[in-house]
Coordinates of C-alpha atoms in Angstrom, one line a residue:
M475 CA -4.0 31.2 -12.2
S476 CA -7.3 29.7 -13.5
E477 CA -9.9 29.0 -10.9
A478 CA -10.0 25.4 -9.5
S479 CA -12.9 23.2 -10.4
L480 CA -15.0 21.2 -7.8
L481 CA -17.5 18.4 -8.3
I482 CA -20.1 18.0 -5.5
V483 CA -22.0 14.6 -5.5
D484 CA -25.0 14.4 -3.1
D485 CA -28.6 13.2 -3.6
T486 CA -29.9 16.0 -1.4
P487 CA -30.0 19.4 -3.1
E488 CA -30.0 21.2 0.3
N489 CA -26.6 19.6 1.1
I490 CA -25.2 20.8 -2.3
D491 CA -26.5 24.3 -1.7
L492 CA -25.0 24.3 1.8
I493 CA -21.5 23.3 0.6
V494 CA -21.7 25.8 -2.3
G495 CA -22.6 28.5 0.2
L496 CA -19.8 27.7 2.5
L497 CA -17.3 27.8 -0.3
A498 CA -18.7 30.9 -2.0
R499 CA -15.5 32.9 -1.4
Q500 CA -13.1 30.2 -2.6
D501 CA -13.2 31.3 -6.4
L502 CA -14.2 27.8 -7.4
D503 CA -15.9 26.5 -10.6
V504 CA -18.5 24.3 -9.0
M505 CA -20.3 21.3 -10.7
A506 CA -23.0 19.2 -9.0
A507 CA -24.4 15.8 -9.5
N508 CA -27.4 14.2 -7.6
S509 CA -26.3 10.6 -8.0
G510 CA -23.3 8.4 -8.5
E511 CA -24.4 7.7 -12.1
R512 CA -24.8 11.3 -12.9
A513 CA -21.3 12.0 -11.4
L514 CA -19.7 9.4 -13.6
E515 CA -21.4 10.8 -16.7
L516 CA -20.0 14.3 -15.9
L517 CA -16.5 12.9 -15.2
G518 CA -16.5 11.3 -18.6
R519 CA -16.6 14.8 -20.1
R520 CA -14.6 16.9 -17.6
V521 CA -12.0 16.1 -14.9
P522 CA -12.3 18.4 -11.8
D523 CA -9.6 19.3 -9.4
L524 CA -11.5 17.9 -6.4
I525 CA -14.5 15.7 -5.7
L526 CA -16.7 15.9 -2.6
L527 CA -18.7 12.6 -2.5
D528 CA -21.7 11.7 -0.3
V529 CA -21.7 8.1 1.0
M530 CA -25.4 7.2 1.3
M531 CA -27.1 7.7 -2.1
P532 CA -29.7 5.9 -4.1
G533 CA -28.5 3.7 -6.9
I534 CA -24.7 3.2 -6.6
D535 CA -23.4 4.5 -3.3
G536 CA -20.4 6.7 -2.7
F537 CA -18.0 3.8 -2.2
E538 CA -19.0 2.2 -5.6
T539 CA -18.9 5.6 -7.3
C540 CA -15.3 6.1 -6.0
R541 CA -14.2 2.7 -7.2
R542 CA -15.6 3.2 -10.7
L543 CA -14.2 6.7 -11.1
R544 CA -10.7 5.6 -10.1
A545 CA -10.8 3.3 -13.1
M546 CA -11.6 6.1 -15.5
P547 CA -8.8 7.8 -17.5
G548 CA -7.3 10.9 -15.9
L549 CA -9.1 10.4 -12.5
A550 CA -6.5 8.2 -10.7
D551 CA -4.9 11.2 -9.0
V552 CA -8.0 13.4 -8.4
P553 CA -8.6 13.7 -4.7
V554 CA -11.9 12.3 -3.5
V555 CA -13.2 13.5 -0.1
F556 CA -16.1 11.5 1.4
V557 CA -18.8 13.4 3.2
T558 CA -20.4 11.1 5.8
A559 CA -22.3 11.1 9.0
K560 CA -21.0 7.7 10.1
T561 CA -17.5 7.2 11.4
D562 CA -17.9 3.5 10.6
D563 CA -17.7 4.5 6.9
I564 CA -14.2 5.9 7.2
G565 CA -12.3 2.6 6.7
S566 CA -14.5 1.6 3.8
G567 CA -14.0 5.0 2.2
F568 CA -10.2 4.7 2.2
A569 CA -10.5 1.1 0.9
A570 CA -12.6 2.3 -2.0
G571 CA -9.9 4.8 -3.0
G572 CA -10.9 7.9 -1.0
S573 CA -8.3 10.5 -0.1
D574 CA -10.0 12.0 2.9
Y575 CA -13.3 12.5 4.7
I576 CA -15.5 15.2 6.2
T577 CA -18.1 14.3 8.9
K578 CA -21.7 15.5 8.8
P579 CA -23.0 17.9 9.9
V580 CA -20.4 19.9 7.8
R581 CA -18.5 22.6 9.7
A582 CA -17.5 25.6 7.6
D583 CA -13.9 25.8 8.9
E584 CA -13.2 22.1 8.4
L585 CA -14.7 22.1 4.9
R586 CA -12.7 25.1 3.7
A587 CA -9.4 23.9 5.3
R588 CA -9.7 20.4 3.7
V589 CA -10.8 21.7 0.3
Q590 CA -7.9 24.2 0.4
H591 CA -5.4 21.4 1.4
H592 CA -6.5 19.0 -1.4
L593 CA -6.6 21.7 -4.0
Q594 CA -3.1 22.8 -3.0
R595 CA -1.9 19.2 -3.3
M596 CA -3.6 18.8 -6.7
R597 CA -1.9 22.0 -7.9
L598 CA 1.4 20.7 -6.8
L599 CA 0.9 17.4 -8.6
R600 CA -0.2 19.1 -11.8
D601 CA 2.7 21.7 -11.5
L602 CA 5.0 18.8 -11.2
Q603 CA 3.6 17.1 -14.2
Q604 CA 3.8 20.3 -16.2
L605 CA 7.4 20.9 -15.0
N606 CA 8.4 17.4 -16.1
R607 CA 7.0 18.0 -19.6
Q608 CA 8.7 21.4 -19.8
L609 CA 12.0 19.9 -18.6
E610 CA 12.0 17.2 -21.2
L611 CA 11.3 19.7 -23.9
R612 CA 14.0 22.0 -22.8
V613 CA 16.6 19.3 -22.6
R614 CA 15.9 18.4 -26.3
E615 CA 15.9 22.0 -27.4
R616 CA 19.2 22.9 -25.6
T617 CA 21.3 19.8 -26.3
Q618 CA 23.6 22.1 -28.5
E619 CA 23.8 24.7 -25.8
L620 CA 24.9 22.5 -22.9
V621 CA 27.4 24.9 -21.4
Q622 CA 25.1 27.8 -21.4
A623 CA 22.0 25.9 -20.3
N624 CA 23.7 23.8 -17.6
R625 CA 23.1 26.3 -14.8
L626 CA 19.4 26.7 -15.6
L627 CA 19.0 22.9 -15.9
R628 CA 20.4 22.4 -12.4
E629 CA 18.1 24.9 -10.9
E630 CA 15.1 23.3 -12.6
I631 CA 16.2 19.8 -11.4
N632 CA 16.5 21.1 -7.9
E633 CA 13.0 22.6 -8.1
R634 CA 11.6 19.3 -9.4
R635 CA 13.2 17.4 -6.5
F636 CA 11.9 19.9 -4.0
M637 CA 8.3 19.5 -5.3
Q638 CA 8.7 15.7 -5.5
D639 CA 9.8 15.6 -1.9
R640 CA 7.0 17.9 -0.9
L641 CA 4.4 15.8 -2.7
S642 CA 5.8 12.6 -1.2
Y643 CA 5.6 14.2 2.3
L644 CA 1.9 15.2 1.8
A645 CA 1.2 11.7 0.5
T646 CA 2.5 9.9 3.6
H647 CA 1.8 12.4 6.4
D648 CA -1.3 13.7 8.2
F649 CA -1.6 17.5 7.5
V650 CA -2.9 18.3 11.0
T651 CA -0.5 16.4 13.3
R652 CA 2.5 16.0 10.9
L653 CA 2.5 12.3 11.9
Y654 CA 2.5 9.5 9.4
N655 CA -0.9 8.8 7.8
R656 CA -2.8 5.6 7.3
D657 CA -1.2 4.8 3.9
A658 CA 2.3 5.1 5.4
L659 CA 1.3 2.8 8.3
E660 CA -0.2 0.3 5.9
N661 CA 3.0 0.1 3.9
H662 CA 5.2 -0.2 7.0
V663 CA 3.0 -2.9 8.6
Q664 CA 2.8 -4.8 5.3
Q665 CA 6.6 -4.9 5.1
A666 CA 6.7 -6.1 8.7
L667 CA 4.3 -8.9 7.9
L668 CA 6.5 -10.0 4.9
R669 CA 9.5 -10.0 7.2
H670 CA 7.6 -12.1 9.7
T671 CA 6.9 -14.8 7.0
A672 CA 10.7 -14.9 6.5
G673 CA 11.2 -15.8 10.2
E674 CA 11.7 -12.3 11.7
P675 CA 9.8 -11.1 14.8
A676 CA 6.4 -9.7 13.8
G677 CA 6.1 -6.7 16.2
S678 CA 2.9 -5.2 17.6
L679 CA 0.3 -2.6 16.7
L680 CA -1.1 -0.3 19.4
V681 CA -4.4 1.3 18.3
L682 CA -5.5 4.3 20.4
D683 CA -8.9 5.9 20.7
L684 CA -9.2 9.3 22.4
S685 CA -11.9 9.9 25.0
R686 CA -13.8 13.1 25.0
F687 CA -12.3 14.5 21.8
R688 CA -15.7 15.4 20.5
V689 CA -16.4 17.4 23.6
V690 CA -13.5 19.7 22.6
N691 CA -14.2 19.7 18.9
D692 CA -17.9 20.4 19.3
T693 CA -17.7 23.0 22.1
C694 CA -14.5 24.8 21.3
G695 CA -14.4 24.5 17.5
Y696 CA -12.4 23.0 14.7
I697 CA -9.2 25.0 15.4
A698 CA -9.2 23.8 19.1
G699 CA -9.8 20.2 17.9
D700 CA -6.8 20.4 15.5
E701 CA -4.7 21.8 18.3
L702 CA -5.7 18.9 20.6
L703 CA -4.7 16.4 17.9
R704 CA -1.3 18.1 17.4
Q705 CA -0.7 18.0 21.2
V706 CA -1.7 14.3 21.2
G707 CA 0.8 13.7 18.4
D708 CA 3.5 15.5 20.3
L709 CA 2.8 13.5 23.4
L710 CA 2.9 10.1 21.6
T711 CA 6.2 11.2 19.9
A712 CA 7.7 12.0 23.3
L713 CA 6.5 8.7 24.8
C714 CA 7.6 6.3 22.0
P715 CA 11.2 5.6 20.9
G716 CA 12.3 7.0 17.6
Q717 CA 12.2 3.6 15.9
D718 CA 8.4 3.3 16.5
L719 CA 6.2 4.5 13.7
I720 CA 3.4 6.7 14.9
A721 CA 0.4 7.4 12.6
R722 CA -2.9 9.1 12.8
L723 CA -5.6 6.8 11.3
G724 CA -8.2 9.5 11.1
G725 CA -10.7 11.3 13.4
D726 CA -9.5 10.8 17.0
R727 CA -7.7 7.5 16.4
F728 CA -4.0 6.9 16.4
A729 CA -1.7 3.9 15.9
V730 CA 1.8 3.0 17.0
Y731 CA 3.8 0.2 15.4
A732 CA 6.5 -1.1 17.7
A733 CA 9.0 -4.0 17.1
L734 CA 7.9 -5.6 20.3
D735 CA 6.4 -8.9 21.4
S736 CA 2.9 -8.9 23.0
E737 CA 3.9 -8.4 26.6
P738 CA 6.4 -5.6 26.1
A739 CA 3.9 -3.9 23.8
L740 CA 1.2 -4.2 26.4
H741 CA 3.6 -2.6 28.9
R742 CA 4.2 0.2 26.4
A743 CA 0.5 0.7 25.9
Q744 CA 0.0 1.0 29.7
Q745 CA 2.7 3.6 29.9
I746 CA 0.9 5.6 27.2
K747 CA -2.5 5.3 28.9
D748 CA -0.9 6.4 32.2
A749 CA 0.4 9.5 30.5
F750 CA -3.0 10.3 29.1
D751 CA -4.6 9.9 32.6
G752 CA -2.6 13.0 33.6
F753 CA -3.1 14.9 30.3
E754 CA -5.4 17.9 30.1
F755 CA -6.1 20.1 27.1
R756 CA -6.3 23.8 27.9
W757 CA -8.2 26.1 25.7
D758 CA -9.6 29.6 26.2
G759 CA -9.1 29.4 30.0
R760 CA -10.7 26.0 30.4
S761 CA -9.2 22.6 31.0
Y762 CA -10.4 19.4 29.4
P763 CA -9.2 16.0 30.6
I764 CA -8.5 13.7 27.7
G765 CA -8.2 9.9 28.2
A766 CA -7.4 7.0 25.9
R767 CA -8.4 3.5 25.1
I768 CA -5.7 1.3 23.6
A769 CA -6.0 -2.1 21.9
V770 CA -2.8 -4.1 21.4
L771 CA -2.5 -6.6 18.6
S772 CA 0.5 -8.8 17.7
L773 CA 1.2 -9.0 14.0
G774 CA 2.2 -12.6 14.4
D775 CA -1.2 -13.6 15.6
G776 CA -2.4 -15.2 12.4
F777 CA -2.7 -12.0 10.3
G778 CA -1.9 -12.0 6.6
S779 CA -2.6 -8.5 5.6
F780 CA -3.1 -4.9 6.9
D781 CA -6.8 -5.1 6.2
Q782 CA -7.2 -8.2 8.4
L783 CA -5.2 -6.6 11.2
M784 CA -7.3 -3.4 11.1
A785 CA -10.6 -5.3 11.0
K786 CA -9.6 -7.0 14.2
A787 CA -8.4 -3.7 15.6
D788 CA -11.7 -2.1 14.9
E789 CA -13.5 -5.0 16.6
A790 CA -11.2 -4.7 19.7
C791 CA -11.7 -0.9 19.9
Y792 CA -15.5 -1.3 19.5
L793 CA -15.6 -3.7 22.4
L794 CA -13.5 -1.3 24.5
R795 CA -15.9 1.6 23.7
R796 CA -18.9 -0.6 24.8
Q797 CA -17.2 -1.3 28.1
G798 CA -16.8 2.4 28.7
G799 CA -14.1 4.4 30.4
E800 CA -10.4 4.1 29.5
A801 CA -8.6 0.8 29.4
V802 CA -5.8 -1.2 27.7
V803 CA -6.6 -4.6 26.2
L804 CA -4.4 -7.2 24.6
H805 CA -6.1 -9.0 21.8
R806 CA -5.3 -12.7 21.7
S807 CA -6.7 -15.4 19.4
Q808 CA -8.5 -18.0 21.4
P809 CA -8.7 -21.7 20.5
G810 CA -11.7 -22.3 18.3
T811 CA -12.1 -18.6 17.3
P812 CA -12.3 -17.8 13.6
D813 CA -9.1 -16.9 11.6
P814 CA -8.6 -13.1 11.4
R815 CA -9.0 -13.4 7.6
E816 CA -12.6 -14.5 8.2
A817 CA -13.6 -11.0 9.2
V818 CA -12.5 -9.7 5.8
N819 CA -14.1 -12.7 3.9
W820 CA -17.5 -12.1 5.5
A821 CA -18.3 -9.4 3.0
H822 CA -17.8 -11.8 0.1
R823 CA -19.6 -14.6 1.8
L824 CA -22.7 -12.5 2.5
L825 CA -22.8 -11.1 -1.0
E826 CA -22.5 -14.6 -2.4
A827 CA -25.3 -15.8 0.0
L828 CA -27.7 -13.1 -1.2
E829 CA -26.9 -13.9 -4.8
Q830 CA -27.1 -17.7 -4.6
Q831 CA -30.0 -17.9 -2.1
H832 CA -28.0 -19.4 0.8
F833 CA -30.1 -17.7 3.5
R834 CA -32.9 -19.8 5.1
V835 CA -36.1 -18.8 6.8
Y836 CA -36.8 -20.4 10.2
F837 CA -39.8 -19.9 12.4
Q838 CA -40.8 -20.2 16.0
R839 CA -44.4 -20.4 17.3
I840 CA -45.8 -17.8 19.6
V841 CA -48.4 -19.2 22.0
A842 CA -51.2 -17.6 24.1
L843 CA -50.9 -17.8 27.9
Q844 CA -54.2 -16.3 28.8
E845 CA -57.7 -17.5 28.0
Q846 CA -58.8 -14.1 26.7
A847 CA -55.7 -13.9 24.4
S848 CA -56.2 -15.0 20.8
G849 CA -55.2 -18.6 20.2
G850 CA -54.7 -18.2 16.5
L851 CA -51.5 -19.3 14.7
Q852 CA -48.7 -16.8 15.4
L853 CA -45.1 -17.1 14.2
E854 CA -41.9 -15.2 14.3
V855 CA -39.5 -15.8 11.4
L856 CA -35.8 -16.0 12.0
V857 CA -32.9 -15.7 9.6
R858 CA -30.3 -18.4 9.2
L859 CA -27.3 -18.9 6.8
W860 CA -26.5 -22.1 5.0
D861 CA -22.8 -22.9 4.6
P862 CA -22.6 -25.1 1.5
A863 CA -18.9 -25.8 2.1
Q864 CA -19.3 -27.3 5.5
R865 CA -23.0 -28.3 4.9
R866 CA -24.2 -26.7 8.1
I867 CA -26.5 -23.8 9.3
V868 CA -24.6 -20.8 10.6
P869 CA -26.4 -19.1 13.5
P870 CA -27.3 -15.4 13.2
G871 CA -24.8 -14.4 16.0
A872 CA -22.0 -15.2 13.6
F873 CA -23.0 -13.2 10.5
L874 CA -25.4 -10.4 11.6
Q875 CA -22.6 -8.2 13.0
P876 CA -20.5 -8.5 9.8
A877 CA -23.7 -7.8 7.8
E878 CA -24.2 -4.6 9.8
R879 CA -20.6 -3.6 9.5
Y880 CA -20.5 -4.0 5.7
Q881 CA -24.0 -2.4 5.3
L882 CA -25.6 -5.5 3.9
I883 CA -28.2 -6.0 6.7
D884 CA -30.8 -4.0 4.8
Q885 CA -30.7 -6.4 1.9
I886 CA -31.0 -9.4 4.3
D887 CA -34.1 -7.6 5.9
R888 CA -35.7 -7.2 2.6
W889 CA -35.0 -10.7 1.5
M890 CA -36.5 -12.1 4.8
L891 CA -39.7 -10.0 4.4
R892 CA -40.3 -10.9 0.8
E893 CA -39.4 -14.6 1.1
S894 CA -41.5 -15.3 4.3
M895 CA -44.5 -13.4 2.9
A896 CA -44.3 -15.0 -0.5
R897 CA -44.1 -18.5 1.0
L898 CA -47.1 -18.1 3.3
A899 CA -49.1 -16.5 0.5
G900 CA -48.4 -19.6 -1.6
W901 CA -50.2 -21.8 1.0
P902 CA -53.8 -20.3 1.1
D903 CA -55.3 -22.6 3.7
L904 CA -52.3 -22.1 6.1
L905 CA -52.4 -18.3 5.4
E906 CA -56.1 -18.4 6.4
R907 CA -55.1 -20.0 9.8
L908 CA -52.3 -17.5 10.3
E909 CA -53.1 -14.7 12.7
R910 CA -49.8 -12.9 12.8
L911 CA -46.4 -13.1 11.2
S912 CA -43.7 -11.3 13.2
V913 CA -40.5 -10.2 11.4
N914 CA -37.5 -8.5 13.0
L915 CA -36.1 -5.3 11.5
S916 CA -32.4 -4.5 12.1
P917 CA -31.5 -1.3 14.0
Q918 CA -30.4 0.3 10.7
A919 CA -33.8 -0.3 9.0
L920 CA -35.4 2.9 10.4
R921 CA -32.6 4.9 8.7
D922 CA -33.7 3.7 5.3
H923 CA -36.2 6.3 4.0
K924 CA -37.3 4.0 1.2
L925 CA -38.1 0.9 3.3
A926 CA -41.7 1.7 4.0
D927 CA -42.5 2.0 0.3
A928 CA -40.5 -1.2 -0.4
I929 CA -42.6 -3.1 2.2
A930 CA -45.8 -1.7 0.8
A931 CA -44.7 -2.9 -2.7
M932 CA -43.9 -6.4 -1.3
L933 CA -47.3 -6.7 0.3
Q934 CA -49.0 -5.9 -3.0
E935 CA -46.7 -8.2 -5.0
T936 CA -47.0 -11.2 -2.7
G937 CA -50.7 -10.7 -1.8
F938 CA -49.9 -11.1 1.9
P939 CA -52.6 -9.5 4.1
P940 CA -51.1 -6.4 5.7
H941 CA -53.0 -6.8 8.9
K942 CA -51.3 -10.2 9.5
L943 CA -47.8 -8.7 9.4
C944 CA -46.1 -7.5 12.6
L945 CA -42.7 -5.7 12.4
E946 CA -40.5 -5.9 15.4
I947 CA -38.4 -2.8 16.2
T948 CA -35.7 -2.8 18.9
E949 CA -36.2 -0.3 21.7
S950 CA -32.9 1.5 21.5
E951 CA -33.2 2.3 17.8
A952 CA -36.8 3.5 18.2
V953 CA -35.8 5.9 20.9
V954 CA -32.7 7.2 19.0
N955 CA -34.7 7.9 15.8
I956 CA -38.1 8.6 17.4
D957 CA -39.3 11.0 14.7
Q958 CA -38.1 8.8 11.9
A959 CA -39.6 5.8 13.6
K960 CA -43.0 7.5 14.0
E961 CA -43.1 8.5 10.3
F962 CA -42.1 5.0 9.2
M963 CA -44.7 3.3 11.5
E964 CA -47.6 5.6 10.6
R965 CA -46.9 5.0 6.8
L966 CA -47.3 1.2 7.2
K967 CA -50.0 1.3 9.9
G968 CA -52.2 3.1 7.4
L969 CA -52.1 -0.2 5.4
G970 CA -52.9 -2.3 8.5
V971 CA -49.4 -3.5 9.4
Q972 CA -48.8 -3.9 13.2
F973 CA -45.7 -3.1 15.2
S974 CA -44.0 -4.7 18.3
L975 CA -41.4 -3.0 20.5
D976 CA -38.7 -5.7 20.7
D977 CA -36.1 -6.3 23.4
F978 CA -38.0 -4.1 25.8
G979 CA -36.0 -3.3 28.9
T980 CA -32.5 -3.2 27.4
G981 CA -32.4 0.4 26.3
F982 CA -33.5 3.8 27.8
A983 CA -37.1 4.0 26.6
S984 CA -39.5 6.0 28.9
F985 CA -43.2 6.1 29.3
A986 CA -43.4 9.2 27.2
Y987 CA -41.5 7.6 24.3
L988 CA -43.9 4.7 24.3
K989 CA -46.9 7.0 24.3
R990 CA -45.5 8.8 21.2
L991 CA -45.0 5.7 19.1
P992 CA -48.0 3.6 17.8
F993 CA -46.9 0.2 19.0
D994 CA -49.4 -2.7 19.1
R995 CA -47.6 -4.9 21.5
I996 CA -44.4 -5.1 23.6
K997 CA -41.9 -8.0 23.7
I998 CA -39.8 -8.2 26.9
D999 CA -36.2 -9.0 26.3
G1000 CA -35.4 -12.7 27.0
A1001 CA -32.5 -11.9 29.2
F1002 CA -34.9 -10.9 31.9
V1003 CA -37.4 -13.7 31.3
K1004 CA -35.1 -16.7 31.0
D1005 CA -34.3 -17.1 34.7
M1006 CA -37.0 -15.0 36.3
D1007 CA -38.1 -18.0 38.3
Q1008 CA -34.7 -18.1 40.0
D1009 CA -33.6 -14.5 39.9
A1010 CA -35.7 -12.2 42.1
A1011 CA -34.4 -9.0 40.5
N1012 CA -35.3 -10.1 37.0
A1013 CA -38.7 -11.2 38.2
T1014 CA -39.3 -7.7 39.7
L1015 CA -38.1 -6.1 36.4
V1016 CA -40.5 -8.2 34.3
A1017 CA -43.4 -7.4 36.6
S1018 CA -42.8 -3.7 36.3
M1019 CA -42.5 -3.9 32.5
V1020 CA -45.8 -5.9 32.3
Q1021 CA -47.4 -3.3 34.6
M1022 CA -46.3 -0.4 32.3
A1023 CA -47.5 -2.3 29.2
H1024 CA -50.9 -2.9 30.8
A1025 CA -51.1 0.8 31.7
L1026 CA -50.7 1.6 28.0
G1027 CA -53.2 -1.1 27.0
L1028 CA -50.7 -3.1 25.1
P1029 CA -50.4 -6.9 25.2
V1030 CA -47.1 -8.4 26.3
V1031 CA -45.0 -11.1 24.6
A1032 CA -42.2 -12.9 26.6
E1033 CA -39.4 -14.6 24.8
F1034 CA -36.7 -17.2 25.9
V1035 CA -39.3 -19.2 27.9
E1036 CA -37.6 -22.5 28.6
R1037 CA -39.2 -23.9 31.8
A1038 CA -42.7 -24.5 33.2
A1039 CA -42.0 -22.5 36.3
V1040 CA -41.4 -19.4 34.1
V1041 CA -44.6 -20.0 32.2
Q1042 CA -46.5 -20.0 35.6
R1043 CA -44.9 -16.8 36.7
L1044 CA -45.8 -15.1 33.3
Q1045 CA -49.4 -16.3 33.5
A1046 CA -49.7 -14.9 37.0
L1047 CA -48.5 -11.5 35.8
G1048 CA -51.0 -11.4 33.0
V1049 CA -48.5 -11.8 30.1
A1050 CA -50.6 -12.6 27.0
Y1051 CA -48.1 -14.4 24.8
A1052 CA -44.8 -16.3 25.1
Q1053 CA -42.3 -18.1 22.9
G1054 CA -39.2 -20.2 23.6
Y1055 CA -37.8 -23.7 23.6
Y1056 CA -40.4 -24.8 26.1
F1057 CA -43.1 -24.5 23.4
H1058 CA -41.3 -24.8 20.1
Q1059 CA -37.7 -25.1 18.9
P1060 CA -37.1 -23.0 15.7
E1061 CA -37.3 -25.0 12.4
E1062 CA -37.2 -24.2 8.7
L1063 CA -40.4 -22.6 7.4
T1064 CA -41.9 -25.2 5.1
E1065 CA -45.4 -26.3 4.4
A1066 CA -44.9 -29.6 6.1
A1067 CA -43.5 -28.0 9.2
L1068 CA -46.5 -25.7 9.5
R1069 CA -49.0 -28.4 9.0
S1070 CA -47.3 -30.5 11.7
L1071 CA -48.2 -27.8 14.2
G1072 CA -51.8 -29.1 14.1

């Protein structure tokens, strides 16, 4: 048997070296590419048995690379395993044509097991194709020897059927739990949706997230994690009737399709949750309690496809995780809420908005509250989306979450930076009056290693003075990525750019974190400021945050200021700047609007 061939695609040489080292004993012919473009070039010359594909790469990312290679001759059946650090990428990977995924950091046992599984499946597929060719040849050769060849022909046909059955099983089942996989669930649900359009009951989907699975997987190892998944599969099989379809969606997520209306399905979900409340996984003499969060969705609730259903299921599970603990929730469409298909359409709408310049730059003035504070013109720019079909402005709360979900938020960030700086640079006298332009960066911005260089290039291209630019970074992301945040900030502060810690008070930042990061000002989250004149607890929290900022020698900006009483409280605390509807309602950034400020 010739050795199997493997293509590793990753823009980081260290990651390629790590994977090659972990697979050193696998007798593999390894190829490597450092970009999606290079991978497609190699694939045009040689078809490997397996492709390990990184998601985040410069140029075309892993998803686009997968879509393109699937259209190339001879690559439709080659398994593609995504290597990603983000579980949010999993659904996008399957939609792009991926066969499986491996999470970063890569674990040796998991990597070898999944590589072996997909190589075995590829060998079975190619053996089957070869067997088909051989069978056809033999039938032609032995037409005149039917009696003598009949016994051999029957044996070969039986072998072919066995391999087809085996391949079909592998294509529709999860190899860890032996439950159905996501593809099988999609086919089943799509058939149920078609029957529903013909007037039959729709049924319901129960989507289950395990709690504390990573505790077992990370502390006990890959083998223990797989055993836990198998036990969960056995428990679900025992709890659900035989007519229900049980599937593993990937990771620690499972789904159950039941031909039930919403209320009976909710009762079924509660029974499953109650069973998990008493379930403990035992390994190596230790016991690990495993809970579950379950979202229940009715297929008849306005869904037209499996993708729309799973988009809403992901949203429901995300909300459950944010609430914490284990719970069961029944998703219901409320009057006035968007159609479920809207979640899927957002990706197309946002791409079209970027291409056709449908985004708008709005601004809100920041005013000085203290005599010693600078009274120069200070603005914060705010992104809005123009809907040409309904001829209205879409607020950011409607499109920012989908933009983050579909990894388009970084393009919106860059558009906002370039557009706002270019406009102001085109009005020299107004730019002269401007003291500071504040621009929000999304939480994902700090993960972009190229953003600092991109901003430096924008400053040079537009001619906008770096010392007048202030980038606002949210507290939670600055803390989670503190080393990356520090490197990003120091690169731009060397040019004169300033930084503000945004939404201060909502995360878990400490005095030590603030000392390590070179912020120039602190902006208190508006949730604490808005009603501090009526809520004593919020007033106390704001006072303590102002005191901490003053101890660090940093000026404070308060947002969501809507009443004179709040202004008085802030002035008494020594808050330097404020913004909100009391001073200025956001409006589109135009030359006329700025000149009207006086």
